[in-house]
Amino acid sequence: MFVSESLGVNEKGHLVFGGHDTVDLSEKYGTPVYIMDEVLIRKNCRKFVNSMNENYDGNGRVIYASKAFSCKAMYKIINEENMGIDVVSGGEIYTAMQAGFPMEKAYFHGSNKSLSELEFAVKSGVGRIMVDNLFEMEKLIEISEKLDTVVNVIVRVKPGIEAETHSFIMTGQTDSKFGLDLDTGDAMKAIKMALSAEKIAFKGIHCHIGSQIFAVDSFEHAAKVMVGIMEDIKNETGYEVEELDLGGGFGIRYIEEHNPADFREYMEKVAVVIKEECAAKNLKTPFVIIEPGRSIVAEAGITLYTVGAIKTIPDCRTYVSVDGGMCDNPRYILYQSSYMAVIANKANEKADFCATIAGKCCESGDMIQEHTMIQKPESGDIMAVLSTGAYNYSMSSNYNRNPRPAVVMLNGDEERIVVKAETYEDLIRNDM
Ligand code: LLP
């Protein structure tokens, strides 16, 4: 049942996470509550950073895609782990700055950054702006001149790769809202605009082929295509690309059947492709950037709920309701994502009960998982949903005016609240 190395069962038969009894945590902090394990977060960070050092002589940077889980405490951890960050909005930039993050290590992504966000990014000294489209390139040139500031840019291209994953989180293919197309000539046009603009420093190219990808060869393929694009750029403009950003997307374990490759394997294999392809094409090996998000935090998080109403519909299914749902985890209603759930106070019992875990929102599709095997549930039990560290808190909403739960960070024997639970007062804070 252990989809994450942070999980275990203690002598009381309770689920343990990061060394803490989850039933005790639920009593102390109430439910629903997100619990994160800092030890595992840091271990995951080090896997990527060490792998970059060992396989690519440290000639690169691992940047955490903070859309996966963003709060001040997280940016502090990432800074301490000597990594950069991927930010995608003024809000993420602001949060990172408030956490004291060195903004020269921030990379600003997004397919439709607003003009005020672009200005804010330039003024805050964001290290790289990842240009997604021609409109943005035009505006950025204007902003760089207006603010009389040199802006370092990386151009996002579509490598034309269809990675095997859910269509909503597939991004490298030609029919995608992200990035500039090579075939239409838009990508090269943007690069030429950057090269000829006085206050723009063109640094390199970027791609991100999608998310929750298990096949390392998809990444090897992307790396090969991107080095080919580096060659095209050199041939057409004479400029040799210095930085190659290969995005994120490494798959994680939500359920036992998932079998992701060790993250270290990624850099091991991709480094070989880049070095060989560059040597064959007579290009300098570029500084490489990778952008893991989910793989840093997903398995390092669980959500604890209290079981409420249980409804059995004969010859159909049993709905087991929890005190949260799509407002704290919208991933099932959006992507039909797989999740594993455990009755935390009965974790040593057999999971022989088939349940549909329903949320509390006024929405039929509000479920966490359908037809999943858990321990026999009773109202009042504590339910843990596993591998919720990525894209849960960050995608949560106040739908039905549900306050967002707290995020509690465990670190060995220590524990601290890193995001307070919202109150009803918070819900009306901006109401006039
Ligand atoms: N870099 C770029 C440019 C991205 O767009 C993303 C994710 C990442 C890196 C990080 O990807 P990761 O390593 O986390 O897979 N809400 C969806 C995932 C959306 C991913 C968006 N971009 C989900 O819950 O599955």
Coordinates of C-alpha atoms in Angstrom, one line a residue, residues 26-236:
S26 CA -5.9 14.8 12.3
E27 CA -6.9 15.4 15.9
K28 CA -4.4 18.1 16.4
Y29 CA -5.0 20.1 13.1
G30 CA -8.6 19.0 12.3
T31 CA -9.7 17.9 8.8
P32 CA -9.4 18.3 6.0
V33 CA -5.7 19.1 6.2
Y34 CA -2.8 18.8 3.8
I35 CA 0.3 17.2 5.3
M36 CA 3.7 17.5 3.6
D37 CA 7.0 15.7 4.4
E38 CA 9.9 18.1 4.1
V39 CA 12.4 15.3 4.4
L40 CA 11.2 13.7 1.3
I41 CA 10.9 17.0 -0.6
R42 CA 14.5 17.7 0.1
K43 CA 15.5 14.2 -0.8
N44 CA 13.8 14.5 -4.1
C45 CA 15.5 17.9 -4.8
R46 CA 18.9 16.4 -4.1
K47 CA 18.2 13.5 -6.5
F48 CA 17.8 15.9 -9.3
V49 CA 20.6 18.2 -8.3
N50 CA 23.1 15.4 -7.7
S51 CA 22.1 13.8 -11.0
M52 CA 22.8 17.1 -12.8
N53 CA 26.2 17.3 -11.1
E54 CA 27.1 13.7 -11.7
N55 CA 25.9 13.3 -15.3
Y56 CA 26.3 16.7 -16.7
D57 CA 29.2 18.1 -14.8
G58 CA 27.0 20.5 -13.0
N59 CA 26.6 22.5 -16.2
G60 CA 23.0 23.1 -15.6
R61 CA 20.3 24.1 -13.1
V62 CA 17.3 22.3 -11.6
I63 CA 14.4 24.6 -11.2
Y64 CA 11.3 23.7 -9.3
A65 CA 8.1 24.2 -11.2
S66 CA 6.3 26.0 -8.3
K67 CA 2.8 25.7 -9.8
A68 CA 2.9 22.2 -8.3
F69 CA 2.9 23.6 -4.8
S70 CA 3.6 27.2 -4.0
C71 CA 3.9 29.0 -0.7
K72 CA 6.6 30.9 1.1
A73 CA 7.9 27.9 3.0
M74 CA 8.3 26.0 -0.2
Y75 CA 10.4 28.7 -1.9
K76 CA 12.6 28.9 1.2
I77 CA 13.2 25.1 1.0
I78 CA 14.0 25.3 -2.7
N79 CA 16.4 28.2 -2.2
E80 CA 18.2 26.2 0.6
E81 CA 18.5 23.3 -1.8
N82 CA 20.3 25.6 -4.3
M83 CA 17.7 25.3 -7.0
G84 CA 16.0 27.8 -9.2
I85 CA 12.2 28.2 -9.7
D86 CA 9.7 28.2 -12.5
V87 CA 7.0 30.8 -11.9
V88 CA 3.9 31.4 -14.0
S89 CA 2.2 34.4 -12.6
G90 CA 2.6 37.7 -10.8
G91 CA 1.3 35.9 -7.8
E92 CA 4.0 33.3 -7.8
I93 CA 6.7 35.9 -8.4
Y94 CA 5.3 37.9 -5.5
T95 CA 5.2 34.9 -3.1
A96 CA 8.8 33.9 -4.0
M97 CA 10.0 37.5 -3.4
Q98 CA 8.2 37.6 -0.1
A99 CA 10.1 34.4 0.8
G100 CA 13.4 36.1 0.0
F101 CA 14.0 34.0 -3.0
P102 CA 16.9 35.3 -5.2
M103 CA 14.9 36.3 -8.3
E104 CA 17.9 35.9 -10.7
K105 CA 17.2 32.2 -10.3
A106 CA 13.5 32.6 -11.3
Y107 CA 12.3 31.6 -14.8
F108 CA 9.0 33.2 -15.8
H109 CA 6.7 31.0 -17.9
G110 CA 3.2 31.4 -19.2
S111 CA 1.3 31.4 -22.5
N112 CA -0.4 34.8 -21.9
K113 CA 1.5 36.8 -19.4
S114 CA -0.2 40.2 -18.9
L115 CA 1.6 43.4 -19.7
S116 CA 1.6 44.3 -16.0
E117 CA 3.0 40.8 -15.1
L118 CA 5.8 41.3 -17.6
E119 CA 6.7 44.7 -16.2
F120 CA 6.5 43.4 -12.7
A121 CA 8.8 40.5 -13.6
V122 CA 11.4 42.7 -15.3
K123 CA 11.3 45.2 -12.3
S124 CA 11.7 42.3 -9.8
G125 CA 14.8 41.1 -11.6
V126 CA 13.5 37.7 -12.7
G127 CA 16.4 35.8 -14.3
R128 CA 14.8 34.6 -17.5
I129 CA 11.6 35.4 -19.2
M130 CA 10.4 32.4 -21.3
V131 CA 8.8 34.0 -24.4
D132 CA 5.8 32.0 -25.6
N133 CA 4.5 34.0 -28.6
L134 CA 5.2 36.8 -31.0
F135 CA 2.9 39.3 -29.2
E136 CA 4.8 38.7 -26.0
M137 CA 8.1 39.2 -27.8
E138 CA 6.9 42.5 -29.2
K139 CA 5.7 43.7 -25.8
L140 CA 8.8 42.6 -24.0
I141 CA 11.0 44.6 -26.4
E142 CA 8.9 47.7 -25.7
I143 CA 9.1 47.1 -21.9
S144 CA 12.9 46.5 -22.0
E145 CA 13.3 49.8 -23.8
K146 CA 10.8 51.7 -21.6
L147 CA 12.5 50.4 -18.4
D148 CA 15.9 50.7 -19.9
T149 CA 16.7 47.2 -18.6
V150 CA 18.3 44.2 -20.4
V151 CA 15.9 41.3 -20.3
N152 CA 17.3 37.8 -20.7
V153 CA 14.9 35.6 -22.7
I154 CA 14.5 31.9 -23.6
V155 CA 12.1 31.1 -26.4
R156 CA 9.6 28.3 -25.9
V157 CA 9.3 26.1 -29.0
K158 CA 7.0 23.2 -29.8
P159 CA 9.1 20.2 -30.5
G160 CA 6.2 18.4 -32.1
I161 CA 6.2 15.5 -29.7
E162 CA 3.2 13.7 -28.4
A163 CA 4.1 12.3 -25.0
E164 CA 1.9 9.5 -23.7
T165 CA -0.2 11.2 -21.0
H166 CA -3.6 12.7 -20.4
S167 CA -4.5 15.1 -23.3
F168 CA -5.0 18.0 -20.9
I169 CA -1.5 17.8 -19.6
M170 CA 0.2 17.0 -23.0
T171 CA 2.0 20.2 -24.2
G172 CA 4.7 19.4 -26.8
Q173 CA 2.5 18.7 -29.8
T174 CA 1.8 21.1 -32.6
D175 CA -1.8 21.6 -31.6
S176 CA -1.0 23.2 -28.3
K177 CA -1.6 26.7 -26.9
F178 CA 1.9 26.7 -25.6
G179 CA 5.0 27.8 -27.4
L180 CA 6.1 28.9 -30.9
D181 CA 5.8 26.7 -33.9
L182 CA 8.8 25.9 -36.0
D183 CA 7.0 24.9 -39.2
T184 CA 5.2 28.2 -39.5
G185 CA 8.4 30.1 -39.0
D186 CA 7.1 31.8 -35.9
A187 CA 9.8 30.4 -33.6
M188 CA 12.6 31.6 -35.8
K189 CA 11.0 34.9 -36.2
A190 CA 10.8 35.4 -32.5
I191 CA 14.4 34.4 -32.1
K192 CA 15.5 36.9 -34.8
M193 CA 13.4 39.6 -33.1
A194 CA 15.2 38.8 -29.8
L195 CA 18.6 38.8 -31.4
S196 CA 18.1 42.2 -33.0
A197 CA 16.5 44.0 -30.1
E198 CA 18.9 46.2 -28.2
K199 CA 17.7 45.4 -24.7
I200 CA 16.9 41.8 -25.2
A201 CA 19.6 39.1 -24.5
F202 CA 18.6 35.9 -26.2
K203 CA 19.8 33.0 -24.2
G204 CA 18.3 29.8 -25.4
I205 CA 15.3 27.6 -26.1
H206 CA 12.8 25.7 -24.1
C207 CA 10.3 22.9 -24.4
H208 CA 8.0 21.0 -22.1
I209 CA 6.4 18.0 -23.5
G210 CA 3.8 17.3 -20.9
S211 CA 3.3 16.0 -17.4
Q212 CA 3.1 12.6 -15.5
I213 CA 5.2 11.0 -18.2
F214 CA 6.8 7.6 -17.4
A215 CA 8.8 6.9 -20.5
V216 CA 12.3 8.3 -20.2
D217 CA 12.7 7.8 -24.0
S218 CA 10.1 10.6 -24.6
F219 CA 12.5 12.9 -22.9
E220 CA 15.5 11.6 -24.8
H221 CA 13.6 12.1 -28.0
A222 CA 12.8 15.7 -27.0
A223 CA 16.4 16.4 -26.2
K224 CA 17.5 15.1 -29.6
V225 CA 14.9 17.3 -31.4
M226 CA 15.9 20.3 -29.4
V227 CA 19.6 19.9 -30.2
G228 CA 18.5 19.7 -33.9
I229 CA 16.7 23.1 -33.4
M230 CA 19.9 24.5 -31.9
E231 CA 21.7 23.6 -35.1
D232 CA 19.0 25.2 -37.2
I233 CA 19.3 28.4 -35.2
K234 CA 23.1 28.4 -35.7
N235 CA 22.7 27.8 -39.4
E236 CA 20.1 30.5 -39.8

